[in-house]
Amino acid sequence: MWDYSDKVKDHFFNPKNAGAVEGANAIGEVGSISCGDALRLTLKVNEDSEVIEDAGFQTFGCGSAIASSSVLTEIIKGLTLDDALKVTNQDIAAELDGLPPEKMHCSVMGREALQAAVANYRGEEWKDDHEEGALVCKCFAIDAVMIEEMVWANKLRTVEDVTNFTKAGGGCAACHEDIEAILEKVMKERGETFDPSAAPIEKVEAKAEKKPLTNLQRIKKIEEVIMSFRPQLMADGGDVELVEVIGNTAYVNMTGACSGCQMSSMTIAGIQQRLMEVMAEFIKVVPASQMPTSELVNIKEVGHA
Amino acid sequence: MPDIYLDNNATTKVDSVVVDAMIPFFTEQFGNPSSIHRFADGVAKAIKKARSQVQELIGAEHDSEIIFTSCGTESDSTAILSAIKAQPNRKEIITTAVEHPAILNLVDNLEKEGYTIHRMPVDKCGRLNLDAYKNLLSDQVAIVSVMWANNETGTIFPVVEMAEMANAAGVMFHTDAVQAVGKIPMMLQDTKIDMLSISGHKLHAPKGIGVLYLRRGTRYRPLLRGGHQERGRRAGTENTASIVGLGKACELAIEHMEYENVQVKAMRDRLEQGIVEAIPHSFITGDLNNRLPNTTDIAFEYIEGEAILMLLNKAGIAASSGSACTSGSLEPSHVMRAMDIPYTAAHGTIRFSFSRYNSMSDVDEVLKVMPSIVATLRKLSPYWDSINNEPVADPEQAFQPSYA
Ligand SMILES: Cc1ncc(COP(=O)(O)O)c(C=O)c1O
Ligand code: FES
């Protein structure tokens, strides 16, 4: 069976806040019985302070789905809605001392139920933008839909490209056959054929970069590269933004899921590597929190983790 | 806490008699069976004996029809790849939608290489339509591969009859009998089955030993070429200790065949009857009149299998589930989907599989805890009305995700 942490087991065997809250004024429902996971989150929100006074869950799902729901209710009780909305799926997983990669979607479901409940309270419509496919890369918990989208959006052609854009394939390499299959499929739809020995795309771009760039062009280019990481980070509940470029150092602001999680250093390393490939120069990527203090002007929020 | 193992279709405990038979082949008689010194004394003879013990259990005509392999999966792959290699002009394969991944993932891969795969559907009870099967047989088909018994539900397919139909159409027939061998009697020499897969660890032999039965005269191409072992049909130095163990396990299976089909079956029957009587909204899946004696697969509606297993495990009971969550995929078991088990139930199926090591007191223990486990989880489920102790009226309606 899964290698669940003691916290997961504890929340599963002794769930907190199970059942619907009496007099709830915010209800979020996500999932469905056909996908094997469904969660109804009921909240009692103080109408003056917007503080969540009580939270309850009803979950159809596996051990980690029940544990994620239980821990979510514990986390958000006492928070204002705005603060609760900052809770990411990574926070839920972290509070459980981690989840196996195959089970990260259980924490995502928790976050989505929360968003749905807040939307319900505020009379807004909540849209699920999260389509989930079969898990391809177990090392980094990346599914087929995400890889396919990235291959489409960035015209990726090699497994190395996919690793650079999504992290998938960058660990044990066991998923390379599946990644190749996705490349083959998408490239066929694009009218190309997959060539396992093709050079990764960045290298080609880097060579094309001949003329020296103006300072503005250079910063724009750096920003472009950093932007290309956003979809992937946002899918994990995080985001990245370029704050400043000083010499050969790019300061970035990582928010949400990424700040503080062990993935953040990997992400930064990934951005740095791609920047160097695209710019064909040495560039260091550093969290904005480490920017020399006199220049600390543009930082709105360095995450809450 | 009790210590009850009801997951014998996943794997079995190695019988202590089997372990005893194996030990000398790790210690004194560790020699290579091909050597001619005293450390190999008797090793070749022991393998020969094991071969005849397997032969007897499955009723093969010749002992040279038994090829030792490394596992059930290797036997399955060898059979199918041999058939297509030996008959390069035949580009179709017939199988079923409910095979083990050892078959399904292989044929999926062959499909990418250009083969046409016919995956026969099953009805709600997991049965095949033999008229449809007959229509698929043609001189384009390289091989039919149909499991003898299903690992999840225990449902038995009419492989003897299907092999005859294939034979009449001039088509090779393979059966994955990994779950059937040792649990139900068979006499292969009276059938038209060309190839059959066995896995040792399902019948109280160790993991990592298997057999491919290959009817004499069946055209064959080895998967592993190399040394002369297994008459050149499966190269690689023999796994001597495990081969000896498997031989012993086959002998024991013959001795216990009646016990399996009477006493073990009685435990299974009592468990499943007890459960469906005590727990509302639970039902047995598969072909109830045509199943392995040791297997029952029960669906519990509106709750999820992995959660059930975790609570069973806490109560000292080991079983398994066809739920998506136990495998890490998003879909419930392909067997449940093929039988069109509604989603409200497919995620909550639990398989209990017995062996001769179980007893009626194990059954009592499960019957004691099962109702409260199901009730606990239903209390958490948004699809269950705890006050009236019934499903909410029209569950798909009552629960309406805001984005749907
Ligand atoms: C029907 C069936 N076929 C094949 C296998 C694979 O056997 P092995 O684990 O020996 O490769 C199994 C066991 O899981 C099985 O149940
Ligand atoms: S599974 Fe993708 S790198 Fe390990």
XYZ file of C-alpha atoms and ligand atoms in Angstrom:
729
model
C 0.000 0.000 0.000
C 0.983 3.658 -0.120
C 3.694 4.971 2.039
C 1.476 7.392 3.922
C 2.893 9.621 6.614
C 1.656 9.240 10.172
C -0.186 12.532 9.766
C -2.130 11.207 6.779
C -3.037 8.083 8.707
C -4.014 10.083 11.745
C -6.332 12.360 9.774
C -7.795 9.336 8.007
C -8.421 7.224 11.078
C -9.533 10.180 13.218
C -10.924 12.710 10.772
C -11.566 16.193 12.111
C -14.709 18.128 11.238
C -16.412 15.287 9.379
C -19.972 16.000 8.296
C -21.815 19.074 7.172
C -21.711 22.262 9.254
C -25.092 23.377 10.614
C -26.217 26.671 9.121
C -23.397 26.783 6.589
C -23.344 29.875 4.381
C -20.605 28.721 1.982
C -20.664 25.379 0.211
C -18.085 24.085 -2.256
C -18.561 20.861 -4.160
C -15.930 19.414 -6.450
C -15.204 16.091 -8.085
C -17.727 13.437 -8.986
C -18.458 9.877 -8.166
C -17.272 8.771 -11.582
C -13.744 10.001 -10.968
C -13.668 8.325 -7.607
C -13.120 11.529 -5.698
C -15.702 13.991 -4.486
C -15.658 16.573 -1.735
C -18.312 18.811 -0.272
C -16.924 21.534 1.944
C -19.352 23.471 4.151
C -18.257 26.652 5.908
C -19.814 28.984 8.407
C -18.468 32.433 7.639
C -18.899 35.434 9.949
C -20.592 37.978 7.746
C -18.886 40.976 9.349
C -15.307 39.803 9.686
C -15.368 37.178 6.917
C -13.680 34.808 9.348
C -14.374 31.105 8.847
C -15.880 30.103 12.162
C -16.579 26.500 11.356
C -15.770 24.082 8.555
C -16.946 20.574 7.771
C -16.279 18.078 5.017
C -17.971 15.139 3.384
C -15.682 13.124 1.164
C -16.025 10.171 -1.132
C -12.512 9.007 -1.820
C -9.402 7.221 -0.752
C -7.414 7.566 2.436
C -5.470 10.596 1.320
C -8.598 12.325 -0.005
C -10.214 11.995 3.391
C -7.026 13.074 5.161
C -6.602 16.088 2.833
C -10.191 17.162 3.479
C -9.791 16.785 7.205
C -6.553 18.752 7.387
C -7.964 21.444 5.110
C -10.791 22.136 7.529
C -8.273 22.406 10.362
C -6.075 24.835 8.415
C -8.830 27.212 7.383
C -10.805 27.408 10.590
C -10.197 30.867 12.044
C -8.808 32.368 8.832
C -10.461 35.150 6.900
C -11.684 34.185 3.453
C -8.870 36.137 1.840
C -6.262 34.357 3.903
C -7.925 31.010 3.331
C -7.770 31.551 -0.421
C -4.009 31.742 -0.169
C -3.888 28.155 1.059
C -2.461 26.075 -1.765
C -2.537 22.387 -2.385
C 1.133 22.315 -1.455
C 0.241 23.755 1.944
C -2.309 21.002 2.418
C 0.233 18.360 1.440
C 2.907 19.936 3.626
C 0.583 19.955 6.625
C 0.199 16.197 6.088
C 3.982 15.765 5.942
C 3.731 15.108 2.221
C 1.654 12.918 -0.087
C 2.821 10.352 -2.664
C 2.976 11.952 -6.150
C 0.048 9.827 -7.329
C -2.015 11.360 -4.548
C -1.230 15.029 -4.997
C -4.549 15.431 -6.803
C -6.269 14.817 -3.472
C -4.733 18.022 -2.113
C -5.668 19.833 -5.330
C -9.247 18.751 -4.764
C -9.117 20.317 -1.311
C -7.922 23.644 -2.654
C -10.560 23.610 -5.381
C -13.357 22.876 -2.926
C -12.200 25.842 -0.888
C -12.180 28.130 -3.927
C -15.615 26.851 -4.869
C -16.945 27.480 -1.366
C -15.623 31.040 -1.278
C -17.044 31.702 -4.730
C -20.355 30.324 -3.510
C -20.301 32.647 -0.474
C -19.501 35.663 -2.626
C -22.103 34.785 -5.213
C -19.469 34.290 -7.876
C -19.127 31.500 -10.321
C -16.183 29.220 -9.819
C -14.545 27.703 -12.886
C -12.525 24.557 -12.764
C -9.565 25.183 -15.019
C -7.851 22.074 -13.870
C -7.981 19.208 -16.261
C -6.211 16.156 -15.049
C -4.773 13.362 -17.147
C -3.035 10.114 -16.429
C 0.083 10.541 -14.345
C 3.118 10.260 -16.580
C 6.083 11.383 -14.514
C 5.978 10.056 -10.988
C 9.141 11.846 -9.921
C 7.539 15.259 -10.409
C 3.826 14.385 -10.421
C 3.238 15.648 -13.963
C 0.269 14.327 -15.908
C -0.280 13.723 -19.606
C -2.573 16.721 -20.111
C 0.029 19.122 -18.783
C 2.756 17.654 -20.973
C 0.549 17.704 -24.035
C -0.386 21.336 -23.470
C 3.222 22.348 -23.041
C 4.280 20.432 -26.147
C 1.573 22.253 -28.098
C 2.117 25.672 -26.634
C 5.875 25.713 -26.943
C 6.316 23.533 -30.018
C 8.453 21.120 -28.055
C 10.193 18.404 -30.015
C 12.369 16.338 -27.692
C 12.176 14.684 -24.307
C 14.788 17.164 -23.136
C 12.499 20.049 -24.140
C 9.682 18.506 -22.155
C 11.947 18.165 -19.134
C 13.033 21.777 -19.426
C 9.487 23.056 -19.629
C 7.685 20.787 -17.201
C 10.345 18.994 -15.158
C 8.781 15.715 -16.357
C 11.479 13.203 -17.194
C 14.169 14.995 -15.212
C 14.456 12.383 -12.493
C 14.712 8.624 -12.848
C 13.958 8.799 -16.611
C 11.540 5.863 -16.423
C 8.806 7.969 -18.019
C 10.753 8.828 -21.168
C 8.917 6.201 -23.240
C 5.569 7.766 -22.329
C 6.862 11.274 -23.006
C 8.089 10.149 -26.421
C 4.640 8.728 -27.130
C 3.060 12.117 -26.344
C 5.620 13.891 -28.536
C 4.948 11.450 -31.362
C 1.217 12.025 -31.109
C 1.287 15.821 -30.907
C 3.972 16.194 -33.559
C 1.963 13.999 -35.893
C -1.004 16.311 -35.364
C 1.287 19.230 -36.173
C 2.398 17.445 -39.334
C 5.903 16.736 -38.073
C 7.602 13.509 -37.168
C 9.282 12.817 -33.879
C 13.023 12.377 -34.190
C 14.626 11.000 -31.030
C 18.014 12.402 -32.006
C 16.794 15.940 -32.757
C 18.485 18.775 -30.909
C 16.453 20.428 -28.165
C 14.818 23.653 -29.336
C 16.633 26.116 -27.071
C 19.950 25.349 -28.639
C 18.618 26.368 -32.028
C 17.228 29.598 -30.622
C 20.472 30.334 -28.860
C 22.427 30.079 -32.056
C 20.046 32.401 -33.840
C 20.826 35.050 -31.233
C 23.663 36.840 -33.014
C 23.378 40.621 -32.633
C 24.060 42.045 -29.195
C 20.803 43.046 -27.510
C 19.940 46.449 -26.150
C 19.354 46.551 -22.432
C 15.613 46.788 -22.926
C 15.578 43.895 -25.408
C 17.610 41.852 -23.008
C 15.276 42.403 -20.072
C 12.260 41.751 -22.275
C 13.802 38.503 -23.409
C 14.537 37.445 -19.842
C 10.981 38.251 -18.871
C 9.684 36.202 -21.792
C 11.568 33.147 -20.616
C 10.337 33.579 -17.082
C 6.763 34.016 -18.308
C 6.992 30.708 -20.128
C 7.294 28.996 -16.735
C 4.107 30.532 -15.403
C 1.468 28.107 -16.707
C 3.265 25.214 -15.137
C 3.705 26.969 -11.809
C 0.167 28.229 -11.768
C -1.091 24.720 -12.225
C 0.680 23.921 -8.965
C -0.920 26.914 -7.292
C 2.099 29.160 -7.592
C 3.461 31.894 -9.795
C 6.674 33.646 -10.717
C 7.403 37.213 -11.675
C 10.548 39.070 -12.730
C 11.301 41.838 -10.262
C 14.614 43.251 -11.366
C 17.708 42.547 -13.415
C 20.986 43.799 -12.003
C 24.031 42.866 -14.069
C 23.841 39.182 -14.689
C 21.463 38.474 -11.823
C 17.731 38.166 -12.349
C 15.644 38.605 -9.196
C 12.342 36.777 -9.228
C 9.363 36.681 -6.970
C 8.030 33.171 -6.410
C 4.604 33.087 -4.857
C 2.097 30.587 -3.634
C 2.978 26.966 -3.805
C 6.491 27.509 -5.012
C 7.800 29.741 -2.308
C 9.235 27.689 0.453
C 8.526 24.300 -1.053
C 11.386 22.052 -1.924
C 10.475 22.411 -5.587
C 11.299 26.109 -5.559
C 15.050 25.619 -5.736
C 14.529 23.138 -8.559
C 12.314 25.604 -10.362
C 14.827 28.389 -9.945
C 17.562 26.123 -11.258
C 15.356 25.224 -14.217
C 14.651 28.876 -15.020
C 18.317 29.699 -14.736
C 19.318 26.902 -17.054
C 16.815 27.945 -19.677
C 17.748 31.589 -19.392
C 21.351 30.741 -20.019
C 20.454 28.608 -23.003
C 18.209 31.209 -24.565
C 20.356 34.236 -23.761
C 23.630 32.460 -24.430
C 25.181 34.237 -21.458
C 25.637 33.482 -17.773
C 22.616 34.527 -15.787
C 21.974 33.853 -12.133
C 18.412 33.597 -10.860
C 17.890 34.635 -7.264
C 14.733 35.037 -5.172
C 13.828 38.688 -4.819
C 13.961 38.303 -1.053
C 17.742 38.162 -1.425
C 17.931 41.383 -3.413
C 20.139 44.084 -1.850
C 17.798 45.916 0.561
C 18.044 49.369 -0.979
C 16.459 47.972 -4.080
C 13.666 46.195 -2.269
C 10.900 48.228 -3.809
C 8.853 46.055 -6.009
C 8.027 43.157 -3.757
C 4.401 42.854 -2.964
C 4.273 39.545 -1.303
C 6.969 36.991 -0.809
C 4.571 34.171 -0.184
C 3.058 33.102 3.037
C 4.577 29.712 3.618
C -5.270 -8.185 16.664
C -6.051 -10.925 14.177
C -3.691 -11.598 11.322
C -5.862 -12.599 8.415
C -4.569 -12.894 4.879
C -7.305 -12.833 2.247
C -5.261 -11.625 -0.695
C -4.177 -14.937 -2.161
C -4.875 -13.886 -5.753
C -2.175 -11.246 -5.351
C 0.298 -13.749 -4.000
C 0.463 -16.667 -1.596
C 2.582 -17.712 1.324
C 5.239 -20.218 0.308
C 4.302 -23.550 1.865
C 6.885 -24.585 4.479
C 7.194 -27.983 2.792
C 8.133 -26.090 -0.370
C 10.733 -24.032 1.490
C 12.261 -27.221 2.923
C 12.474 -28.756 -0.528
C 14.262 -25.670 -1.847
C 16.919 -25.126 0.826
C 19.422 -27.793 -0.353
C 19.591 -26.100 -3.741
C 20.926 -22.934 -2.126
C 23.407 -24.792 0.088
C 24.886 -28.208 -0.768
C 23.512 -28.589 -4.253
C 24.128 -25.090 -5.539
C 25.902 -26.288 -8.685
C 24.877 -25.401 -12.194
C 22.648 -28.198 -13.498
C 24.769 -28.322 -16.642
C 27.956 -29.098 -14.676
C 29.196 -32.606 -14.160
C 30.804 -32.404 -10.716
C 29.409 -33.369 -7.357
C 27.977 -29.897 -6.560
C 25.620 -30.373 -9.450
C 24.851 -33.927 -8.493
C 21.163 -34.479 -8.596
C 20.317 -30.912 -9.646
C 19.381 -31.888 -13.178
C 17.453 -34.811 -11.761
C 15.588 -32.534 -9.354
C 14.597 -30.258 -12.232
C 13.365 -33.248 -14.176
C 11.258 -34.297 -11.217
C 9.811 -30.799 -10.891
C 8.971 -30.841 -14.570
C 6.979 -34.025 -14.160
C 5.201 -32.610 -11.081
C 4.047 -29.605 -13.114
C 3.109 -31.924 -15.969
C 0.908 -33.943 -13.676
C -0.912 -30.951 -12.177
C -1.967 -29.634 -15.576
C -2.344 -33.000 -17.296
C 0.190 -32.361 -20.057
C 1.002 -35.257 -22.325
C 4.821 -34.856 -22.274
C 7.152 -33.395 -19.680
C 9.080 -31.643 -22.467
C 5.994 -29.459 -22.938
C 6.897 -27.664 -19.680
C 9.241 -24.679 -20.117
C 10.379 -22.932 -16.929
C 10.359 -19.131 -17.125
C 10.893 -16.297 -14.667
C 7.235 -15.435 -14.052
C 3.712 -15.435 -15.390
C 4.348 -12.214 -17.265
C 7.316 -13.700 -19.120
C 5.219 -16.718 -20.093
C 2.484 -14.444 -21.450
C 4.915 -12.313 -23.436
C 6.758 -15.333 -24.778
C 3.554 -16.953 -25.993
C 2.213 -13.948 -27.865
C 5.511 -12.755 -29.292
C 6.324 -16.298 -30.412
C 3.025 -16.612 -32.246
C 3.441 -13.380 -34.176
C 7.058 -14.070 -34.975
C 6.331 -17.558 -36.221
C 3.446 -16.319 -38.397
C 4.572 -12.958 -39.777
C 1.700 -12.780 -42.253
C -0.986 -12.866 -39.591
C -1.601 -9.373 -38.239
C -4.511 -9.825 -35.844
C -4.719 -10.857 -32.202
C -7.869 -11.806 -30.328
C -8.035 -11.282 -26.584
C -10.497 -9.964 -24.004
C -11.064 -6.610 -22.352
C -10.536 -8.105 -18.895
C -7.100 -9.697 -19.222
C -4.280 -9.008 -16.790
C -1.987 -6.074 -17.722
C 0.630 -8.712 -18.634
C -1.481 -9.262 -21.761
C -3.235 -5.930 -22.198
C -0.173 -3.707 -22.081
C 1.651 -6.036 -24.436
C -1.093 -5.990 -27.057
C -1.497 -2.214 -26.660
C 2.122 -1.968 -27.634
C 1.703 -4.353 -30.562
C -1.213 -2.236 -31.731
C 1.179 0.694 -32.071
C 3.334 -1.514 -34.247
C 0.436 -2.086 -36.610
C -1.352 -5.155 -35.263
C -5.118 -5.233 -35.114
C -6.242 -6.151 -31.621
C -9.709 -7.538 -30.959
C -10.485 -7.032 -27.263
C -13.683 -8.976 -26.738
C -16.135 -7.234 -24.401
C -17.906 -8.985 -21.537
C -21.456 -8.676 -20.250
C -22.468 -7.397 -16.818
C -21.565 -10.754 -15.302
C -18.186 -10.809 -16.981
C -19.106 -13.401 -19.660
C -17.951 -13.550 -23.281
C -20.144 -13.917 -26.339
C -18.924 -17.012 -28.181
C -20.819 -16.237 -31.392
C -18.985 -12.959 -31.670
C -15.764 -14.805 -30.946
C -16.425 -17.272 -33.716
C -16.856 -14.452 -36.198
C -13.488 -12.990 -35.310
C -11.570 -16.189 -36.040
C -9.871 -16.100 -39.434
C -6.598 -16.897 -41.160
C -5.499 -13.343 -40.332
C -5.378 -14.121 -36.619
C -1.958 -15.025 -35.227
C -3.137 -15.997 -31.766
C -6.066 -16.000 -29.396
C -5.144 -15.225 -25.794
C -7.944 -15.615 -23.255
C -7.432 -15.973 -19.515
C -8.666 -19.125 -17.838
C -9.851 -17.319 -14.717
C -10.054 -13.635 -13.953
C -7.812 -12.378 -11.179
C -10.320 -9.828 -9.853
C -13.645 -11.635 -9.949
C -12.530 -15.252 -10.318
C -14.843 -15.629 -13.327
C -13.899 -18.658 -15.435
C -13.896 -18.417 -19.230
C -14.762 -21.482 -21.358
C -11.205 -21.805 -22.643
C -11.440 -25.501 -23.511
C -14.333 -24.822 -25.859
C -12.744 -21.664 -27.206
C -9.483 -23.498 -27.932
C -11.424 -26.050 -29.948
C -13.072 -23.301 -31.955
C -9.690 -21.686 -32.607
C -8.174 -25.001 -33.575
C -10.998 -25.676 -36.033
C -10.250 -22.295 -37.635
C -6.518 -23.025 -37.750
C -5.660 -20.408 -35.116
C -3.229 -20.814 -32.195
C -4.678 -20.580 -28.685
C -2.981 -19.335 -25.525
C -4.478 -19.037 -22.068
C -3.185 -17.087 -19.087
C -4.009 -19.683 -16.428
C -2.042 -17.960 -13.680
C -5.106 -17.783 -11.425
C -6.587 -21.143 -12.401
C -3.686 -23.571 -12.078
C -3.771 -25.311 -8.716
C -7.285 -24.089 -7.923
C -9.317 -26.058 -10.461
C -8.471 -29.403 -12.090
C -7.286 -29.462 -15.702
C -6.214 -32.085 -18.218
C -4.440 -30.283 -21.029
C -3.811 -33.383 -23.109
C -7.544 -33.610 -23.742
C -7.763 -30.024 -24.977
C -6.671 -28.015 -27.982
C -4.886 -25.409 -25.872
C -1.511 -24.708 -27.492
C 0.104 -22.568 -24.819
C -0.638 -21.841 -21.167
C 0.975 -19.565 -18.565
C 1.598 -20.444 -14.912
C 3.042 -18.311 -12.112
C 4.535 -20.058 -9.092
C 3.673 -17.480 -6.463
C -0.061 -17.943 -6.909
C 0.121 -21.542 -5.695
C 2.394 -21.403 -2.654
C 5.666 -21.526 -4.617
C 8.054 -18.547 -4.634
C 7.769 -15.372 -6.675
C 9.871 -15.157 -9.807
C 9.226 -18.604 -11.207
C 6.779 -19.417 -13.974
C 5.983 -21.951 -16.633
C 4.988 -21.797 -20.248
C 3.207 -24.942 -21.329
C 3.898 -25.453 -25.033
C 1.989 -28.248 -26.753
C 4.331 -30.462 -28.715
C 4.355 -29.432 -32.366
C 3.172 -25.846 -31.769
C 5.329 -23.519 -33.865
C 7.531 -21.580 -31.473
C 10.147 -18.836 -31.383
C 12.027 -18.245 -28.111
C 11.982 -14.886 -26.385
C 15.422 -15.391 -24.852
C 18.062 -17.032 -27.026
C 21.379 -18.125 -25.641
C 22.369 -21.337 -23.879
C 20.791 -24.719 -24.382
C 18.646 -24.551 -21.224
C 15.034 -25.681 -21.598
C 16.080 -27.226 -24.918
C 17.037 -23.809 -26.218
C 13.475 -22.552 -25.811
C 14.266 -20.354 -22.820
C 17.968 -19.678 -22.390
C 19.471 -18.663 -19.059
C 20.803 -20.748 -16.165
C 17.896 -22.404 -14.415
C 16.469 -20.957 -11.199
C 16.988 -24.383 -9.672
C 15.721 -23.823 -6.134
C 12.531 -22.145 -7.338
C 11.942 -24.791 -9.991
C 12.191 -27.478 -7.332
C 9.877 -25.417 -5.124
C 7.315 -25.030 -7.869
C 7.397 -28.787 -8.515
C 6.694 -29.452 -4.852
C 3.930 -26.830 -4.819
C 2.262 -28.552 -7.792
C 2.355 -31.862 -5.951
C 0.740 -30.215 -2.915
C -1.872 -28.560 -5.124
C -2.956 -31.945 -6.438
C -3.265 -33.235 -2.862
C -5.372 -30.228 -1.837
C -7.491 -29.905 -4.978
C -10.568 -31.364 -3.307
C -10.062 -29.310 -0.135
C -9.803 -26.162 -2.253
C -13.036 -26.910 -4.063
C -15.026 -27.964 -0.995
C -13.740 -26.397 2.230
C -12.137 -23.279 0.796
C -15.186 -22.701 -1.360
C -17.421 -23.044 1.716
C -15.460 -20.268 3.470
C -15.765 -18.029 0.440
C -19.490 -18.711 0.098
C -20.168 -18.000 3.740
C -18.213 -14.759 3.656
C -19.939 -13.333 0.614
C -23.408 -14.394 1.734
C -22.778 -12.927 5.164
C -21.618 -9.634 3.734
C -24.395 -9.043 1.248
C -26.987 -9.990 3.875
C -25.561 -7.668 6.519
C -24.642 -4.679 4.394
C -27.179 -2.796 2.286
C -26.064 -1.637 -1.138
C -23.385 -4.256 -1.569
C -23.265 -6.925 -4.266
C -21.014 -9.650 -5.657
C -19.486 -9.063 -9.087
C -18.690 -11.570 -11.840
C -20.307 -14.783 -13.049
C -21.619 -16.177 -9.766
C -22.146 -19.685 -11.092
C -18.831 -19.985 -12.792
C -16.017 -18.822 -10.586
C -12.825 -19.941 -8.904
C -13.649 -21.514 -5.543
C -11.448 -19.097 -3.590
C -12.398 -15.673 -4.943
C -15.131 -13.184 -4.225
C -15.263 -9.587 -5.365
C -17.803 -7.428 -3.591
C -18.831 -3.908 -4.491
C -19.768 -1.508 -1.688
C -21.667 1.408 -3.095
C -20.910 5.083 -2.355
C -17.537 4.514 -0.712
C -14.045 4.062 -2.032
C -11.980 0.882 -1.978
C -8.668 2.133 -0.692
C -10.303 3.691 2.335
C -12.003 0.343 3.040
C -8.678 -1.470 2.747
C -6.992 0.900 5.179
C -9.664 0.254 7.786
C -9.547 -3.498 7.126
C -5.792 -3.401 7.494
C -6.177 -1.645 10.816
C -8.458 -4.488 11.877
C -5.772 -7.006 10.899
C -7.351 -8.104 7.629
C -5.526 -8.031 4.280
C -7.559 -7.849 1.064
C -7.339 -5.854 -2.153
C -9.377 -3.481 -4.250
C -10.086 -2.679 -7.871
C -10.350 0.975 -6.985
C -8.428 3.536 -8.974
C -6.741 4.871 -5.920
C -4.912 1.704 -5.038
C -3.164 1.725 -8.386
C -2.604 5.465 -8.600
C -4.607 5.804 -11.790
C -7.770 7.833 -12.128
C -9.943 5.072 -13.505
C -11.407 2.194 -11.552
C -10.341 -1.300 -12.564
C -10.671 -2.088 -16.267
C -12.452 -5.295 -15.278
C -15.191 -3.377 -13.459
C -15.531 -0.959 -16.351
C -15.719 -3.809 -18.854
C -18.579 -5.333 -16.839
C -20.274 -1.940 -16.809
C -20.411 -1.839 -13.010
C -21.856 1.594 -12.185
C -19.313 4.159 -11.039
C -21.134 4.453 -7.723
C -19.927 0.912 -7.015
C -16.862 0.368 -9.179
C -14.640 2.479 -6.945
C -15.664 0.521 -3.887
C -14.922 -3.063 -4.862
C -13.025 -5.328 -2.511
C -11.585 -8.693 -3.475
C -11.256 -11.377 -0.825
C -9.227 -14.345 -2.052
C -8.761 -17.419 0.140
C -6.257 -20.240 0.326
C -6.023 -23.518 2.210
C -4.361 -21.588 5.053
C -7.571 -19.732 5.874
C -10.235 -20.938 8.259
C -13.880 -20.283 9.093
C -12.802 -18.156 12.041
C -11.211 -15.747 9.546
C -14.605 -15.455 7.911
C -16.250 -14.715 11.262
C -13.722 -12.009 11.965
C -14.348 -10.242 8.641
C -18.093 -10.492 9.100
C -17.692 -8.938 12.520
C -15.895 -5.778 11.363
C -17.127 -5.223 7.815
C -20.509 -3.610 8.572
C -19.004 -0.966 10.833
C -16.171 -0.210 8.390
C -18.672 0.412 5.631
C -20.876 2.473 7.944
C -17.929 4.626 9.066
C -16.999 5.548 5.528
C -20.559 6.068 4.411
C -20.946 8.542 7.239
C -18.192 10.612 5.601
C -19.565 10.250 2.079
C -21.465 13.120 0.466
C -23.537 10.502 -1.354
C -24.868 8.864 1.787
C -27.723 10.051 3.964
C -26.561 9.014 7.437
C -29.823 9.931 9.109
C -31.929 7.561 7.067
C -29.017 5.202 6.413
C -29.530 5.101 2.672
C -27.995 6.739 -0.367
C -29.084 10.318 -0.923
C -31.923 10.419 -3.428
C -30.396 10.477 -6.886
C -26.739 10.863 -5.875
C -25.549 12.348 -9.164
C -28.190 15.066 -8.774
C -27.819 15.729 -5.080
C -24.138 16.406 -5.412
C -23.669 19.165 -7.939
C -20.210 20.528 -8.297
C -20.556 24.205 -9.085
C -18.663 23.965 -12.352
C -20.553 20.988 -13.764
C -4.061 -13.400 -14.484
C -2.642 -13.045 -14.205
N -1.734 -13.075 -15.210
C -0.434 -12.765 -14.999
C 0.023 -12.401 -13.755
C 1.468 -12.030 -13.609
O 2.220 -13.043 -13.021
P 3.679 -12.716 -12.486
O 3.503 -11.820 -11.323
O 4.266 -14.031 -12.111
O 4.431 -12.100 -13.607
C -0.886 -12.356 -12.686
C -0.437 -11.984 -11.326
O -0.518 -10.861 -10.864
C -2.247 -12.679 -12.920
O -3.143 -12.612 -11.931
S 9.072 9.281 -13.553
Fe 9.614 10.931 -14.768
S 11.662 11.255 -14.245
Fe 11.081 9.684 -12.894
